[in-house]
Coordinates of C-alpha atoms in Angstrom, one line a residue:
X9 CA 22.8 128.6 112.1
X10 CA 24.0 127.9 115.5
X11 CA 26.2 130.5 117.3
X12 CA 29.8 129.2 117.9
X13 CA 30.4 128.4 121.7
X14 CA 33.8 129.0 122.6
X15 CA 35.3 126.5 124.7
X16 CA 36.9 127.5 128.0
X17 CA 40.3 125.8 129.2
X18 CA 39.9 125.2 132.8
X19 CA 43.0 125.3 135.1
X20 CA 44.0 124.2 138.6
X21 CA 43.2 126.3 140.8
X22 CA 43.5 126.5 144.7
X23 CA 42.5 128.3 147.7
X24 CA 39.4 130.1 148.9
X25 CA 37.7 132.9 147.5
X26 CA 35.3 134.8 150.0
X27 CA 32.4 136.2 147.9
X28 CA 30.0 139.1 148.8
X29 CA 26.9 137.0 147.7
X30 CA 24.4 139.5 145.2
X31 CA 20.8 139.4 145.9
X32 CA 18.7 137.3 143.7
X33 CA 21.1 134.1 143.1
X34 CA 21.3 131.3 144.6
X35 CA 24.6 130.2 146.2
X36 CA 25.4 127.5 143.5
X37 CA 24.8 130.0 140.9
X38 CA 27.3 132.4 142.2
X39 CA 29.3 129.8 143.2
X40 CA 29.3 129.0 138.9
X41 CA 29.5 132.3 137.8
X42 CA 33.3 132.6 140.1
X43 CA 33.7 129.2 139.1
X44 CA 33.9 130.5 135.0
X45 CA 35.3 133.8 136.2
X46 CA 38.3 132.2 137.3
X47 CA 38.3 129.5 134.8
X48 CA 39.1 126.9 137.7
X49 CA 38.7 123.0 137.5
X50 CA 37.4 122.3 140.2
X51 CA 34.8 124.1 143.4
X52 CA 32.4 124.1 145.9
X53 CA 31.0 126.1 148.7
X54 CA 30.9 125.8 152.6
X55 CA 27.2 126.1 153.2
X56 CA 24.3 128.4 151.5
X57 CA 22.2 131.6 151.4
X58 CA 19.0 131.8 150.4
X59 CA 18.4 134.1 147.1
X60 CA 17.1 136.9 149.1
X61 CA 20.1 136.7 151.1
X62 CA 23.3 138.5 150.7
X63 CA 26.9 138.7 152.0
X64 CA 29.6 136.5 152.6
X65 CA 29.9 133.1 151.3
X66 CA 33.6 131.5 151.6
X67 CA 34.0 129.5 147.8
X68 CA 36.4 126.9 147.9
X69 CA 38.4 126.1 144.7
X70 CA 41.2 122.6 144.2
X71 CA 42.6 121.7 147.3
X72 CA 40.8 123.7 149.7
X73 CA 37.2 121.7 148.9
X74 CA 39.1 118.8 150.9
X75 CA 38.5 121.5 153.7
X76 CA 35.0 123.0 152.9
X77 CA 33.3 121.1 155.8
X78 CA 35.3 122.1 158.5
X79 CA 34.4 126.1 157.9
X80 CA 30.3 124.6 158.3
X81 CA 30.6 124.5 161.6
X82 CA 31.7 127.5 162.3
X83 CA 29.0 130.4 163.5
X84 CA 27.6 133.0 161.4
X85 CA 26.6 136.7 162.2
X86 CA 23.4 138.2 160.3
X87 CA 21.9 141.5 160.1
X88 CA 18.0 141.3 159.5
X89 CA 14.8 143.4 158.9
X90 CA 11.9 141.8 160.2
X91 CA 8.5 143.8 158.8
X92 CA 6.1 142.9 162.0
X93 CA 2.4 142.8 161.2
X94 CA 2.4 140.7 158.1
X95 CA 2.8 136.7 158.2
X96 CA 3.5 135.0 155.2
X97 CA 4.1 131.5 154.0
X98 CA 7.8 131.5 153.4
X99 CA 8.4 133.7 156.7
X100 CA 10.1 136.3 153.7
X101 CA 9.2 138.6 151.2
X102 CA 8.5 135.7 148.7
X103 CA 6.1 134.2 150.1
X104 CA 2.0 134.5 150.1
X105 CA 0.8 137.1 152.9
X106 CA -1.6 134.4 155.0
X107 CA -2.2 136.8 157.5
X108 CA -2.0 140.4 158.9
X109 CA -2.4 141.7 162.2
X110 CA -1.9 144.9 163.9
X111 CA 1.3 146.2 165.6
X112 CA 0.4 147.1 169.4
X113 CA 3.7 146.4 170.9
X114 CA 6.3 148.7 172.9
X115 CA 9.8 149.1 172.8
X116 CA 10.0 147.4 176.1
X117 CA 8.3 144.1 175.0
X118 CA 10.7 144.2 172.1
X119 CA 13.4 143.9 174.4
X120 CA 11.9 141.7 176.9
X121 CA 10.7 139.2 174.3
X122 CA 14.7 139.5 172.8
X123 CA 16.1 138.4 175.7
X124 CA 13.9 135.3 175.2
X125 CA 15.4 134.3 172.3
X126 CA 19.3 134.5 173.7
X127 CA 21.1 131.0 174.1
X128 CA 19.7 127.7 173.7
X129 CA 16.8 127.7 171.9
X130 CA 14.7 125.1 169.6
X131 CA 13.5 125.7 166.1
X132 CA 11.1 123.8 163.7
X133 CA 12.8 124.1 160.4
X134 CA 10.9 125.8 158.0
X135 CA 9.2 123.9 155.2
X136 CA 11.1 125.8 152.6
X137 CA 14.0 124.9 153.4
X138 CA 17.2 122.4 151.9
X139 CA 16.9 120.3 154.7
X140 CA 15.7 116.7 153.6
X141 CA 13.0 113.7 155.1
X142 CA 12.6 110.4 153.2
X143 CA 15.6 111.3 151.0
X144 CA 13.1 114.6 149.6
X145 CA 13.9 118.3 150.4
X146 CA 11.3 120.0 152.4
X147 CA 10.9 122.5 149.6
X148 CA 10.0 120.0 147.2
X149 CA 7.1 118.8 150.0
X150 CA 6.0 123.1 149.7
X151 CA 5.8 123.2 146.4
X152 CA 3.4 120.4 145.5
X153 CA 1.1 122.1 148.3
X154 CA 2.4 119.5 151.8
X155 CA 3.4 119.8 155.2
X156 CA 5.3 117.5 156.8
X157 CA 6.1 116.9 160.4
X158 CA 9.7 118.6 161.4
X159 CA 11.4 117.5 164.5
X160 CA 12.6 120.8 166.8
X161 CA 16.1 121.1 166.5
X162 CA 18.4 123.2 169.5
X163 CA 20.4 125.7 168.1
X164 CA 22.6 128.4 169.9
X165 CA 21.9 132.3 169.8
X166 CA 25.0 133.8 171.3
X167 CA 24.3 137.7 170.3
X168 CA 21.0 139.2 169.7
X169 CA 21.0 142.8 169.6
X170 CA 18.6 145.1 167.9
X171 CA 19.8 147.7 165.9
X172 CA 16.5 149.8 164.9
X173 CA 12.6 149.3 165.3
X174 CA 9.6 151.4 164.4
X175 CA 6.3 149.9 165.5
X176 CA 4.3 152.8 164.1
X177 CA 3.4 154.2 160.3
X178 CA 2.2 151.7 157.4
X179 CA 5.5 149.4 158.1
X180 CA 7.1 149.0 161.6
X181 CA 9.8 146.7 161.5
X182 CA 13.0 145.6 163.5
X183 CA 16.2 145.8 162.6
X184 CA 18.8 143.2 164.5
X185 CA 22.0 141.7 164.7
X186 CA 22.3 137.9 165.5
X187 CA 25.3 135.9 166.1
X188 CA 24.3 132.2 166.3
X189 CA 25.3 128.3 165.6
X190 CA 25.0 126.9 162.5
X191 CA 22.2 125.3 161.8
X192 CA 20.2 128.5 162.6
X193 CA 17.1 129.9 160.2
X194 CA 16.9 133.5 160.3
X195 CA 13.4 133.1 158.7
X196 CA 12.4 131.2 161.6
X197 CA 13.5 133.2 164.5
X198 CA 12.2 136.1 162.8
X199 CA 9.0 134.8 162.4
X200 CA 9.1 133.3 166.0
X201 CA 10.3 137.0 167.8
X202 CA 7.4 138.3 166.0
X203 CA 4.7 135.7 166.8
X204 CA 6.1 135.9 170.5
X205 CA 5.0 140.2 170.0
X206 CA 1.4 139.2 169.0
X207 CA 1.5 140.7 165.9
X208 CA 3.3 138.4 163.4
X209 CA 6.0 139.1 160.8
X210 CA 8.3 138.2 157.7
X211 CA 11.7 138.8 156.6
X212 CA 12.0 141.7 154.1
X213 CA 16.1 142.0 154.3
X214 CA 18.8 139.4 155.5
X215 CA 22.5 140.0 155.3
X216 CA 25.1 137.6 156.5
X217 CA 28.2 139.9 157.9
X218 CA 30.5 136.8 158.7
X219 CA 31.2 133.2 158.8
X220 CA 33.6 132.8 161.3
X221 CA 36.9 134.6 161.2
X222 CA 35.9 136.0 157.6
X223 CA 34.4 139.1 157.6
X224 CA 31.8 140.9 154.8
X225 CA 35.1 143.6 154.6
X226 CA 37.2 141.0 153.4
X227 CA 34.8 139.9 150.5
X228 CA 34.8 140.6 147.1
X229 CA 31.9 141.4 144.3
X230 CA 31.2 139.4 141.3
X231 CA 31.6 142.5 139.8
X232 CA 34.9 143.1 140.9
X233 CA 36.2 139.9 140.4
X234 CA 35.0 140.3 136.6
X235 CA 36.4 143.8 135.9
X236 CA 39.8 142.5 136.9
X237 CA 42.5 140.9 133.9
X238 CA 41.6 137.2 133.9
X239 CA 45.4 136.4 134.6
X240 CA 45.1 138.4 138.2
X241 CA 41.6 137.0 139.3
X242 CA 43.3 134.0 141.2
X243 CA 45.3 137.0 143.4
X244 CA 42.0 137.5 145.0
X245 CA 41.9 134.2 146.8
X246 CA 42.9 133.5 149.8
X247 CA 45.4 130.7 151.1
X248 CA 44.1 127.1 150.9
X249 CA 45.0 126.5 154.8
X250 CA 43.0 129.8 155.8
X251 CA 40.5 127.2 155.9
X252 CA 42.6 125.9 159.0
X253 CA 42.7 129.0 161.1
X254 CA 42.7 127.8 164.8
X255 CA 44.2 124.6 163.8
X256 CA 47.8 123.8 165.8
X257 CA 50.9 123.2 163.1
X258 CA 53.0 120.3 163.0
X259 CA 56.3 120.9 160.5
X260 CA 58.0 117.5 158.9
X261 CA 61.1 117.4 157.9
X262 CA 61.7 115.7 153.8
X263 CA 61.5 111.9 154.5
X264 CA 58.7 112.1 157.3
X265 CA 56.5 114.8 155.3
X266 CA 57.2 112.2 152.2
X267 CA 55.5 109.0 154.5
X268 CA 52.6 111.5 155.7
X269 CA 51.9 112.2 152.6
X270 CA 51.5 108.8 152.1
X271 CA 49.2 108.1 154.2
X272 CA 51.5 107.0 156.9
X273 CA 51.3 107.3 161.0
X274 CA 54.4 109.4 162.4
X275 CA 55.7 109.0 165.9
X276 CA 56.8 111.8 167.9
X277 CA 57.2 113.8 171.0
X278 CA 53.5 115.4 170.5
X279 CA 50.8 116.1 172.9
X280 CA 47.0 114.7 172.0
X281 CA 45.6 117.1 169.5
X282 CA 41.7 116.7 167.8
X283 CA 43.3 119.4 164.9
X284 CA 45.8 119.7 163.6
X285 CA 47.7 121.3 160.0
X286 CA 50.7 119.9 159.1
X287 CA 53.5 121.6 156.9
X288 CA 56.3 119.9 155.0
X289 CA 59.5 122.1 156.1
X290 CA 61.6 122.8 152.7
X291 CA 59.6 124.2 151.0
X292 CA 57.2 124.7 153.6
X293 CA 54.1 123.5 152.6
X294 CA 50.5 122.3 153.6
X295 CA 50.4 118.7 153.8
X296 CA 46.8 118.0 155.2
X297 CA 45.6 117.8 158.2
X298 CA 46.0 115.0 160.9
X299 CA 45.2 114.6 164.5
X300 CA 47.9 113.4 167.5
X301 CA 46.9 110.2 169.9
X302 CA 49.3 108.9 172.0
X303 CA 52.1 110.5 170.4
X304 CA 51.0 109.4 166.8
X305 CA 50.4 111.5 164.1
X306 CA 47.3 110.4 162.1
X307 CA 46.5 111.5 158.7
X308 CA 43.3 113.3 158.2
X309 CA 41.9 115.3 154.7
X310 CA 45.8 115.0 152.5
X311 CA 46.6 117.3 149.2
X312 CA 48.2 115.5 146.6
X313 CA 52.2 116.2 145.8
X314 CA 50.3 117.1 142.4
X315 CA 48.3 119.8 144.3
X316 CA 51.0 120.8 146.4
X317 CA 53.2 121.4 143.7
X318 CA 50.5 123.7 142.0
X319 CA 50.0 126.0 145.1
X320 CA 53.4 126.0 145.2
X321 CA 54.2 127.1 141.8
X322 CA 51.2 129.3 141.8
X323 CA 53.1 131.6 144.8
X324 CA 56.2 131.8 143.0

């Protein structure tokens, strides 16, 4: 006989959860495992990490999803190992070792060959990666044994400080901090420093310490999140418009927020704005977001007076 399965009621639920990723799942799997946690209708995430990968990774529940692709822009900070010596085909600890060399550099090329690697700078994206040709992911090309030609791509490193190195003994490695655009594989510039030191090199370790404003101190475990009464696990998100952080505001007052909502261009005495979050003034509220041309406010991504009414409730 078959085991009853116990049906879970699902429930509105909105705003932005900012996970501290575990090692070994993927970030739709954890993305899941919230998603049951909290027993919400309704998710998705604002970019991935890698299995191997840990730390933060901002989960977006209801209303805030209409956000989620504003936060994939933003830049990330990473803490990495790099073991130098050993070359493998993934450019990480999962991959085949195709080659091992010996470790002859000085602390001085480290940092010479560092400051290389600061600002503009152009990757070849790695074949095991998400990114896509001819409609296929480039992982799918690895895995049935093909390489495919990758266009370099410019991304930006803004920080790159190194944090530890040994380049003697049966593992030297290099610890670093890197701040950088999105866009950016860690595998690849790991693999590229240590190419650049003539000895060649894989990520063992990679730990992403912020997206943006949100911090790995904010986050939350799976764990945590678990061990906590299912009625108080929605406490743990944040605000749906802390998606909008460096937006300007706009307030309406009842009738205009009403047309907004609508879909409806306001007039008023605004100057041009690209972003822009606008609140409905009793009860204040997050309308959406909009952008101002001309003195005319233009609806962008709206919540629904469904959704609104839900957040709304859900403070109270």
């Amino acid at each position: 006989m078959h085991a009853l399965r116990t049906r879970v009621q699902r429930r509105p639920v909105h705003g932005v959860l900012l996970l501290d990723k575990p090692l070994g799942l993927s970030s739709n799997q954890a993305l899941q495992r919230a998603k049951w946690l909290l027993r919400a209708e309704k998710a998705g995430h604002t970019g991935t990490l890698d299995p191997l990968a840990t730390g933060v990774l901002p989960l977006c529940f209801g209303a805030a999803t209409k956000f989620s692709q504003l936060h994939l822009d933003a830049d990330k900070t990473y803490v990495t190992t790099v073991r130098l010596g050993v070359k493998t085909s993934t450019a990480d600890a999962e991959g085949d070792v195709l080659q091992t060399r010996p470790v002859n550099c000085t602390p001085g090329l480290v940092v010479e060959i560092l400051d290389r690697f600061m600002g503009l700078i152009r990757q070849v994206p790695p074949m095991h990666s998400a990114l896509k040709k001819g409609g296929k992911a480039l992982y799918e090309y690895a895995r049935d044994g093909e390489t495919v030609a990758r266009a370099p791509r410019g991304v930006m490193i803004h920080e790159l400080e190194l944090l530890d190195l040994q380049l003697q003994g049966d593992a030297p490695f290099l610890r670093l901090r890197i701040r950088c655009s999105k866009g950016t594989y860690i595998r690849t510039l790991g693999e590229d420093i240590a190419e650049a030191l003539g000895c060649g090199g894989h990520l063992i370790a990679l730990r992403r310490v912020a997206t943006g404003t949100f911090r790995e101190d904010h986050c939350v475990t799976l764990e945590s999140l678990e061990s906590l009464d299912e009625a108080v696990r929605p406490a743990r998100l944040k605000p749906v418009d802390t998606l909008l952080t460096g937006h300007a505001t706009v307030t309406l007052d009842g009738e205009n927020a009403g047309r907004f909502l609508s879909g409806l261009r306001r007039r008023g005495n605004w100057p041009d704005a690209e972003q822009l979050a606008v609140y409905g003034g009793q009860p204040h509220a997050l309308l959406g977001t909009a952008h101002v041309k001309a003195g005319e406010l233009i609806p962008g991504r709206l919540l629904s007076p469904v959704e609104i009414q839900q957040i709304l409730e859900g403070q109270s």
